[in-house]
Tab-separated table of C-alpha atoms in Angstrom:
chain	number	residue	atom	x	y	z
W	1	UNK	CA	-30.020	-17.222	10.892
W	2	UNK	CA	-31.633	-17.089	7.874
W	3	UNK	CA	-31.095	-20.355	5.968
W	4	UNK	CA	-29.542	-18.216	3.578
W	5	UNK	CA	-27.991	-14.621	4.876
W	6	UNK	CA	-27.931	-12.078	2.364
W	7	UNK	CA	-24.127	-11.678	2.800
W	8	UNK	CA	-21.552	-14.149	4.036
W	9	UNK	CA	-17.952	-13.508	4.677
W	10	UNK	CA	-15.671	-16.431	5.266
W	11	UNK	CA	-12.054	-16.425	6.374
W	12	UNK	CA	-11.347	-12.738	4.462
W	13	UNK	CA	-8.048	-11.782	4.651
W	14	UNK	CA	-6.945	-8.345	3.356
W	15	UNK	CA	-3.203	-7.861	2.507
W	16	UNK	CA	-1.746	-3.975	1.365
W	17	UNK	CA	1.578	-3.701	0.258
W	18	UNK	CA	3.025	-0.924	1.314
W	19	UNK	CA	6.432	1.255	1.649
W	20	UNK	CA	7.296	-0.913	5.130
W	21	UNK	CA	6.219	-3.871	3.264
W	22	UNK	CA	3.011	-6.213	3.045
W	23	UNK	CA	0.366	-5.905	5.858
W	24	UNK	CA	-2.388	-7.870	6.561
W	25	UNK	CA	-5.223	-5.311	7.911
W	26	UNK	CA	-7.917	-8.079	7.965
W	27	UNK	CA	-7.236	-11.668	8.886
W	28	UNK	CA	-9.220	-14.166	8.945
W	29	UNK	CA	-12.635	-12.494	9.292
W	30	UNK	CA	-15.836	-14.571	8.852
W	31	UNK	CA	-19.309	-12.980	9.248
W	32	UNK	CA	-23.179	-13.138	7.636
W	33	UNK	CA	-25.943	-11.124	7.983
W	34	UNK	CA	-29.349	-12.387	7.436
W	35	UNK	CA	-31.890	-10.888	5.636
W	36	UNK	CA	-33.953	-8.030	7.466
W	37	UNK	CA	-31.345	-8.283	10.175
W	38	UNK	CA	-28.828	-5.248	11.940
W	39	UNK	CA	-24.939	-6.543	12.325
W	40	UNK	CA	-22.919	-4.007	14.318
W	41	UNK	CA	-19.412	-4.259	13.930
W	42	UNK	CA	-17.612	-3.008	17.100
W	43	UNK	CA	-14.287	-2.566	17.817
W	44	UNK	CA	-11.382	0.755	18.593
W	45	UNK	CA	-10.204	2.732	15.620
W	46	UNK	CA	-7.703	0.238	13.491
W	47	UNK	CA	-9.091	-2.887	14.120
W	48	UNK	CA	-10.243	-3.354	10.607
W	49	UNK	CA	-13.976	-2.827	10.543
W	50	UNK	CA	-13.742	-0.082	7.864
W	51	UNK	CA	-11.322	-2.247	5.597
W	52	UNK	CA	-13.920	-5.110	5.970
W	53	UNK	CA	-16.860	-2.966	4.810
W	54	UNK	CA	-14.815	-1.683	1.858
W	55	UNK	CA	-13.616	-4.947	0.890
W	56	UNK	CA	-17.454	-5.834	0.530
W	57	UNK	CA	-17.884	-2.754	-1.593
W	58	UNK	CA	-14.683	-3.632	-3.300
W	59	UNK	CA	-13.354	0.059	-3.022
W	60	UNK	CA	-9.697	-0.339	-1.926
W	61	UNK	CA	-6.882	0.033	-4.666
W	62	UNK	CA	-6.606	-3.430	-6.373
W	63	UNK	CA	-3.171	-2.511	-7.579
W	64	UNK	CA	-1.775	-2.554	-3.478
W	65	UNK	CA	-4.569	-4.827	-2.290
W	66	UNK	CA	-4.922	-8.709	-1.749
W	67	UNK	CA	-7.760	-10.597	-1.025
W	68	UNK	CA	-8.046	-14.442	0.349
W	69	UNK	CA	-11.467	-16.062	1.517
W	70	UNK	CA	-15.155	-15.233	0.316
W	71	UNK	CA	-17.181	-12.596	0.188
W	72	UNK	CA	-20.428	-14.101	-1.023
W	73	UNK	CA	-23.625	-11.721	-1.923
W	74	UNK	CA	-26.595	-13.886	-2.363
W	75	UNK	CA	-24.546	-16.620	-3.156
W	76	UNK	CA	-21.961	-14.741	-5.461
W	77	UNK	CA	-18.509	-14.078	-4.502
W	78	UNK	CA	-18.046	-10.525	-4.522
W	79	UNK	CA	-14.208	-10.993	-4.768
W	80	UNK	CA	-14.518	-13.196	-8.323
W	81	UNK	CA	-16.693	-10.843	-9.851
W	82	UNK	CA	-15.482	-8.325	-12.680
W	83	UNK	CA	-15.565	-4.481	-12.428
W	84	UNK	CA	-18.933	-4.144	-14.346
W	85	UNK	CA	-20.804	-6.331	-12.502
W	86	UNK	CA	-19.463	-4.947	-9.547
W	87	UNK	CA	-20.674	-1.597	-10.667
W	88	UNK	CA	-23.981	-3.090	-11.274
W	89	UNK	CA	-24.207	-4.080	-7.519
W	90	UNK	CA	-22.522	-0.910	-6.069
W	91	UNK	CA	-24.814	1.492	-4.569
W	92	UNK	CA	-27.619	-0.466	-6.562
W	93	UNK	CA	-27.832	-3.906	-4.135
W	94	UNK	CA	-25.346	-2.678	-1.536
W	95	UNK	CA	-25.224	0.735	-0.683
W	96	UNK	CA	-22.871	2.732	1.562
W	97	UNK	CA	-23.060	5.271	4.092
W	98	UNK	CA	-19.444	6.932	4.699
W	99	UNK	CA	-18.475	8.548	8.234
W	100	UNK	CA	-17.137	11.508	6.597
W	101	UNK	CA	-19.742	13.797	4.480
W	102	UNK	CA	-17.289	16.115	3.606
W	103	UNK	CA	-15.562	14.162	1.501
W	104	UNK	CA	-18.191	11.725	0.386
W	105	UNK	CA	-20.087	14.706	-1.175
W	106	UNK	CA	-18.962	16.401	-4.317
W	107	UNK	CA	-18.670	20.237	-3.204
W	108	UNK	CA	-19.203	21.462	-7.176
W	109	UNK	CA	-22.536	20.095	-7.346
W	110	UNK	CA	-25.748	20.040	-5.904
W	111	UNK	CA	-27.143	17.606	-3.363
W	112	UNK	CA	-30.108	17.404	-5.582
W	113	UNK	CA	-27.629	16.424	-8.705
W	114	UNK	CA	-25.723	14.172	-6.620
W	115	UNK	CA	-28.748	12.367	-6.136
W	116	UNK	CA	-29.972	12.413	-9.420
W	117	UNK	CA	-26.819	10.995	-10.542
W	118	UNK	CA	-26.888	8.029	-8.029
W	119	UNK	CA	-29.934	6.846	-9.615
W	120	UNK	CA	-29.628	7.569	-13.483
W	121	UNK	CA	-26.143	5.135	-12.562
W	122	UNK	CA	-28.032	2.290	-12.652
W	123	UNK	CA	-30.431	3.341	-15.566
W	124	UNK	CA	-33.382	3.587	-13.067
W	125	UNK	CA	-35.022	6.492	-14.568
W	126	UNK	CA	-35.043	9.552	-16.707
W	127	UNK	CA	-33.628	12.857	-15.245
W	128	UNK	CA	-37.222	14.119	-14.552
W	129	UNK	CA	-38.343	10.757	-12.864
W	130	UNK	CA	-34.700	11.024	-11.112
W	131	UNK	CA	-35.169	14.583	-9.829
W	132	UNK	CA	-38.936	13.549	-8.398
W	133	UNK	CA	-37.705	10.222	-6.362
W	134	UNK	CA	-35.092	12.328	-5.197
W	135	UNK	CA	-37.462	15.126	-3.637
W	136	UNK	CA	-39.582	11.890	-1.897
W	137	UNK	CA	-36.391	10.256	-0.629
W	138	UNK	CA	-35.140	13.640	0.910
W	139	UNK	CA	-38.500	14.170	2.245
W	140	UNK	CA	-38.412	10.517	3.905
W	141	UNK	CA	-34.913	11.703	5.769
W	142	UNK	CA	-36.924	14.839	7.445
W	143	UNK	CA	-34.732	17.627	6.457
W	144	UNK	CA	-36.651	20.717	6.659
W	145	UNK	CA	-37.390	22.709	3.544
W	146	UNK	CA	-36.418	19.500	1.090
W	147	UNK	CA	-37.108	21.547	-2.180
W	148	UNK	CA	-35.084	24.240	-1.103
W	149	UNK	CA	-32.066	21.718	0.345
W	150	UNK	CA	-31.849	19.845	-3.276
W	151	UNK	CA	-30.529	23.087	-4.924
W	152	UNK	CA	-28.066	23.597	-2.727
W	153	UNK	CA	-24.273	22.854	-2.169
W	154	UNK	CA	-22.809	20.512	0.828
W	155	UNK	CA	-20.718	23.073	2.267
W	156	UNK	CA	-24.474	25.114	2.498
W	157	UNK	CA	-25.709	22.737	4.960
W	158	UNK	CA	-25.008	21.475	8.564
W	159	UNK	CA	-23.540	18.092	9.288
W	160	UNK	CA	-26.532	16.439	10.092
W	161	UNK	CA	-28.273	17.900	7.056
W	162	UNK	CA	-25.369	16.130	4.784
W	163	UNK	CA	-25.478	13.373	6.602
W	164	UNK	CA	-29.429	13.118	5.953
W	165	UNK	CA	-28.415	13.691	2.059
W	166	UNK	CA	-25.786	10.882	2.147
W	167	UNK	CA	-28.697	8.505	3.578
W	168	UNK	CA	-30.647	9.573	0.723
W	169	UNK	CA	-28.075	8.813	-1.813
W	170	UNK	CA	-27.393	5.516	-0.678
W	171	UNK	CA	-31.182	4.181	-0.045
W	172	UNK	CA	-32.377	6.092	-3.136
W	173	UNK	CA	-32.276	2.586	-5.447
W	174	UNK	CA	-33.602	0.675	-2.555
W	175	UNK	CA	-30.396	-1.587	-1.752
W	176	UNK	CA	-31.107	-4.642	-0.424
W	177	UNK	CA	-27.762	-4.480	2.054
W	178	UNK	CA	-26.870	-1.304	3.663
W	179	UNK	CA	-23.433	-0.721	5.310
W	180	UNK	CA	-23.232	2.460	7.840
W	181	UNK	CA	-19.521	3.311	8.379
W	182	UNK	CA	-19.892	5.153	11.692
W	183	UNK	CA	-22.452	7.664	10.299
W	184	UNK	CA	-23.225	9.538	13.543
W	185	UNK	CA	-19.229	10.059	14.912
W	186	UNK	CA	-19.213	13.588	14.287
W	187	UNK	CA	-22.454	14.725	15.227
W	188	UNK	CA	-23.839	15.655	18.454
W	189	UNK	CA	-26.171	13.364	20.658
W	190	UNK	CA	-29.268	14.966	19.593
W	191	UNK	CA	-28.648	14.923	16.072
W	192	UNK	CA	-26.963	11.021	16.680
W	193	UNK	CA	-30.307	10.254	17.762
W	194	UNK	CA	-32.138	11.507	14.989
W	195	UNK	CA	-29.633	9.355	12.163
W	196	UNK	CA	-29.983	5.966	14.393
W	197	UNK	CA	-34.021	6.360	14.229
W	198	UNK	CA	-33.874	7.541	10.496
W	199	UNK	CA	-31.905	4.201	9.722
W	200	UNK	CA	-34.010	2.128	11.179
W	201	UNK	CA	-36.932	3.420	9.911
W	202	UNK	CA	-35.942	3.078	6.267
W	203	UNK	CA	-34.447	-0.697	7.015
W	204	UNK	CA	-38.242	-1.452	7.978
W	205	UNK	CA	-39.703	0.271	5.045
W	206	UNK	CA	-36.988	-1.179	2.560
W	207	UNK	CA	-36.990	-4.523	4.094
W	208	UNK	CA	-33.325	-4.334	3.984
W	209	UNK	CA	-29.979	-5.764	5.969
W	210	UNK	CA	-27.618	-3.776	7.639
W	211	UNK	CA	-23.854	-3.801	8.787
W	212	UNK	CA	-23.204	-1.003	11.415
W	213	UNK	CA	-19.933	-0.366	12.233
W	214	UNK	CA	-18.902	1.764	15.215
W	215	UNK	CA	-16.867	2.170	18.087
W	216	UNK	CA	-19.826	3.093	20.276
W	217	UNK	CA	-21.075	-0.025	21.843
W	218	UNK	CA	-24.066	1.265	23.510
W	219	UNK	CA	-24.998	2.347	20.032
W	220	UNK	CA	-25.111	-1.742	19.221
W	221	UNK	CA	-27.246	-2.731	22.278
W	222	UNK	CA	-29.421	0.011	20.757
W	223	UNK	CA	-30.252	-0.727	17.311
W	224	UNK	CA	-28.417	-4.398	16.507
W	225	UNK	CA	-29.731	-7.693	16.396
W	226	UNK	CA	-26.476	-9.284	16.730
W	227	UNK	CA	-22.904	-8.164	16.894
W	228	UNK	CA	-19.264	-9.047	15.592
W	229	UNK	CA	-16.048	-7.540	18.248
W	230	UNK	CA	-13.329	-7.082	16.156
W	231	UNK	CA	-9.184	-7.008	17.345
W	232	UNK	CA	-6.584	-6.130	15.566
W	233	UNK	CA	-7.898	-7.743	12.393
W	234	UNK	CA	-9.882	-10.334	14.014
W	235	UNK	CA	-13.345	-11.031	15.237
W	236	UNK	CA	-12.782	-11.764	19.182
W	237	UNK	CA	-16.470	-12.687	19.370
W	238	UNK	CA	-19.783	-12.935	17.763
W	239	UNK	CA	-23.167	-13.294	18.962
W	240	UNK	CA	-26.440	-12.016	19.294
W	241	UNK	CA	-26.578	-8.750	21.333
W	242	UNK	CA	-28.516	-10.348	24.203
W	243	UNK	CA	-26.017	-12.837	24.608
W	244	UNK	CA	-22.948	-10.450	24.715
W	245	UNK	CA	-24.757	-7.707	27.067
W	246	UNK	CA	-25.864	-10.606	29.368
W	247	UNK	CA	-22.380	-12.567	29.097
W	248	UNK	CA	-19.729	-11.188	27.628
W	249	UNK	CA	-16.998	-14.043	27.206
W	250	UNK	CA	-13.643	-12.521	25.983
W	251	UNK	CA	-11.783	-10.026	27.940
W	252	UNK	CA	-11.807	-7.192	25.105
W	253	UNK	CA	-15.128	-7.250	25.630
W	254	UNK	CA	-15.640	-7.130	28.889
W	255	UNK	CA	-13.260	-4.108	29.140
W	256	UNK	CA	-15.372	-2.317	26.839
W	257	UNK	CA	-18.367	-2.831	28.907
W	258	UNK	CA	-16.749	-1.810	31.583
W	259	UNK	CA	-15.550	1.379	29.946
W	260	UNK	CA	-18.826	2.338	29.567
W	261	UNK	CA	-20.395	4.893	31.858
W	262	UNK	CA	-23.742	4.316	33.224
W	263	UNK	CA	-26.693	6.607	35.317
W	264	UNK	CA	-24.689	4.805	38.411
W	265	UNK	CA	-21.218	5.976	37.427
W	266	UNK	CA	-19.606	8.084	39.633
W	267	UNK	CA	-18.377	11.556	38.208
W	268	UNK	CA	-15.871	12.036	40.262
W	269	UNK	CA	-14.279	8.398	39.637
W	270	UNK	CA	-12.171	7.766	36.775
W	271	UNK	CA	-14.145	5.821	34.078
W	272	UNK	CA	-12.542	2.292	33.626
W	273	UNK	CA	-10.036	1.543	30.597
W	274	UNK	CA	-7.965	-1.350	28.677
W	275	UNK	CA	-4.443	-1.338	29.759
W	276	UNK	CA	-1.872	-0.079	26.843
W	277	UNK	CA	-2.483	0.125	23.077
W	278	UNK	CA	-3.538	-1.575	20.450
W	279	UNK	CA	-0.053	-3.219	18.822
W	280	UNK	CA	1.149	-2.416	15.242
W	281	UNK	CA	-0.429	-4.097	11.999
W	282	UNK	CA	3.446	-4.644	11.593
W	283	UNK	CA	4.409	-6.306	14.543
W	284	UNK	CA	1.555	-8.315	15.171
W	285	UNK	CA	2.028	-10.543	18.634
W	286	UNK	CA	2.484	-14.471	17.950
W	287	UNK	CA	-0.246	-15.531	20.425
W	288	UNK	CA	-3.460	-14.065	21.300
W	289	UNK	CA	-3.462	-10.461	19.927
W	290	UNK	CA	-5.283	-9.132	23.024
W	291	UNK	CA	-2.670	-10.528	25.480
W	292	UNK	CA	-0.473	-7.205	26.289
W	293	UNK	CA	-3.097	-6.063	27.422
W	294	UNK	CA	-5.274	-8.560	29.121
W	295	UNK	CA	-5.455	-8.963	32.532
W	296	UNK	CA	-6.025	-12.717	32.059
W	297	UNK	CA	-3.026	-13.070	29.906
W	298	UNK	CA	-0.836	-16.472	30.883
W	299	UNK	CA	2.343	-18.044	28.888
W	300	UNK	CA	-0.147	-19.818	26.741
W	301	UNK	CA	-1.919	-16.899	25.696
W	302	UNK	CA	1.511	-15.143	24.435
W	303	UNK	CA	2.592	-18.477	22.560
W	304	UNK	CA	-0.470	-19.734	20.737
W	305	UNK	CA	-2.984	-17.846	18.913
W	306	UNK	CA	-6.572	-18.898	19.784
W	307	UNK	CA	-9.188	-19.717	17.399
W	308	UNK	CA	-12.802	-18.256	17.025
W	309	UNK	CA	-15.053	-21.243	18.826
W	310	UNK	CA	-18.461	-21.931	19.597
W	311	UNK	CA	-19.091	-21.456	23.615
W	312	UNK	CA	-22.899	-21.623	23.329
W	313	UNK	CA	-25.329	-21.884	20.459
W	314	UNK	CA	-24.808	-18.758	18.522
W	315	UNK	CA	-22.008	-17.200	20.714
W	316	UNK	CA	-18.393	-17.706	19.185
W	317	UNK	CA	-15.336	-16.902	21.198
W	318	UNK	CA	-11.724	-16.489	20.315
W	319	UNK	CA	-9.892	-17.147	23.807
W	320	UNK	CA	-7.946	-19.672	25.567
W	321	UNK	CA	-9.353	-19.302	29.024
W	322	UNK	CA	-13.043	-18.013	28.452
W	323	UNK	CA	-14.418	-20.335	30.281
W	324	UNK	CA	-12.802	-20.223	33.384
W	325	UNK	CA	-13.010	-16.602	33.013
W	326	UNK	CA	-17.016	-16.908	33.051
W	327	UNK	CA	-17.146	-19.381	35.918
W	328	UNK	CA	-14.973	-17.260	38.134
W	329	UNK	CA	-12.365	-19.904	38.171
W	330	UNK	CA	-9.620	-17.384	36.961
W	331	UNK	CA	-8.799	-14.082	38.546
W	332	UNK	CA	-6.402	-11.177	37.301
W	333	UNK	CA	-3.923	-12.274	40.241
W	334	UNK	CA	-3.900	-16.197	39.430
W	335	UNK	CA	-3.296	-15.083	35.528
W	336	UNK	CA	-0.592	-13.122	36.303
W	337	UNK	CA	0.861	-16.306	38.436
W	338	UNK	CA	0.291	-18.431	35.409
W	339	UNK	CA	2.035	-15.895	33.106
W	340	UNK	CA	5.289	-15.809	35.224
C-alpha cells in the first residue's frame, strides 16, 4: 500500500429511509486504494458494490440517505464537503463509468456535445479547445471514424461504442481516480476484452487509480492488484489478487472460485453453485451474514457476527473458522455436526 492512499474508506455505513423502514445497504465497509492501483470490488448483485461507489461520488439522494464513517480522498473527507466543493471534485478528480450507457448518455444531444460539456463544466477550455480535446480522447478509445461519431446521437451507436464514449467522457478531465461500475456486463466477450484493455491502457497513460466493480471474479484476476469481496453490505475478504487466488479464506470466496468454469471443466457436469439465496437487507441475520448458505456454519456462526480480522500480512477475512478451514481441520460434515 502507498503511504498515503488516493482514497481511504473507513467504517462506511449507508442507510436508506424507505417505505418499509430504515435499511443499511453498506455496513462498516473499510478499504483503501493506492495511487496507480487497481482495486476490484466483487460480489453478487445487491451486495453493496454500486452503493459504495455512488457514496464515493456522492450521487445518492441526500433526502433519503444517511452516512456514517469517512471517505477520505487525498485526505479530504467527501462526506463533510458542501455541494460546490463536491462539484469541483466529481468528474474532475474522480470520474465514474456507469454500467447502463442507455440511461447515462442524454439521447437529445450528440455524444460530442456531451464530452465537450464534461470539459466545460470544470472551466477547463473554450468550446473550440474542448472540441479538439474531445476528438483526441475519442480517437484514443479506438472508435472508428471518430469525427463522424462525435456528431452522432447515442442511439446511433452500438453498445460497445457507447461504452467507449462513456470512457472518453470519464477520462477527458484526466481524473486521479476512476470508478468503473460493471462497465462490460452488457457487452459480448470480444468487446468486453477490448474495453478492459482500453481502461488499463488509459490507466497507464494517465497514472490514475481504478476501483473496478464487478460480479466476475475472472475479470478481477485479469486486471486487478487487490480485491475486496463483498457480501450483504460488508467486506468479507480483502487481499492482494495473488493471495486471494492462491488461498481464498472465506467460504463465500471459495464458493465463487469453485463456480468459475475452467478449460478442464466437464461440459456434461453442472457447475458448482452456492446453495441458498442472499437474505433481504430488511432481515439481516444476527450472526455471520453468510451462515445460512455456508457449508461450514456452526451454532456460533448463527449467533455471533465475526469481525474483519488480519489473517496474514495484507489479507483480511471475516469468518470464525477460517483457520480450521484453511488447514483442512474442518470439513462440511463436521460443521453440520457442530451446528446441530
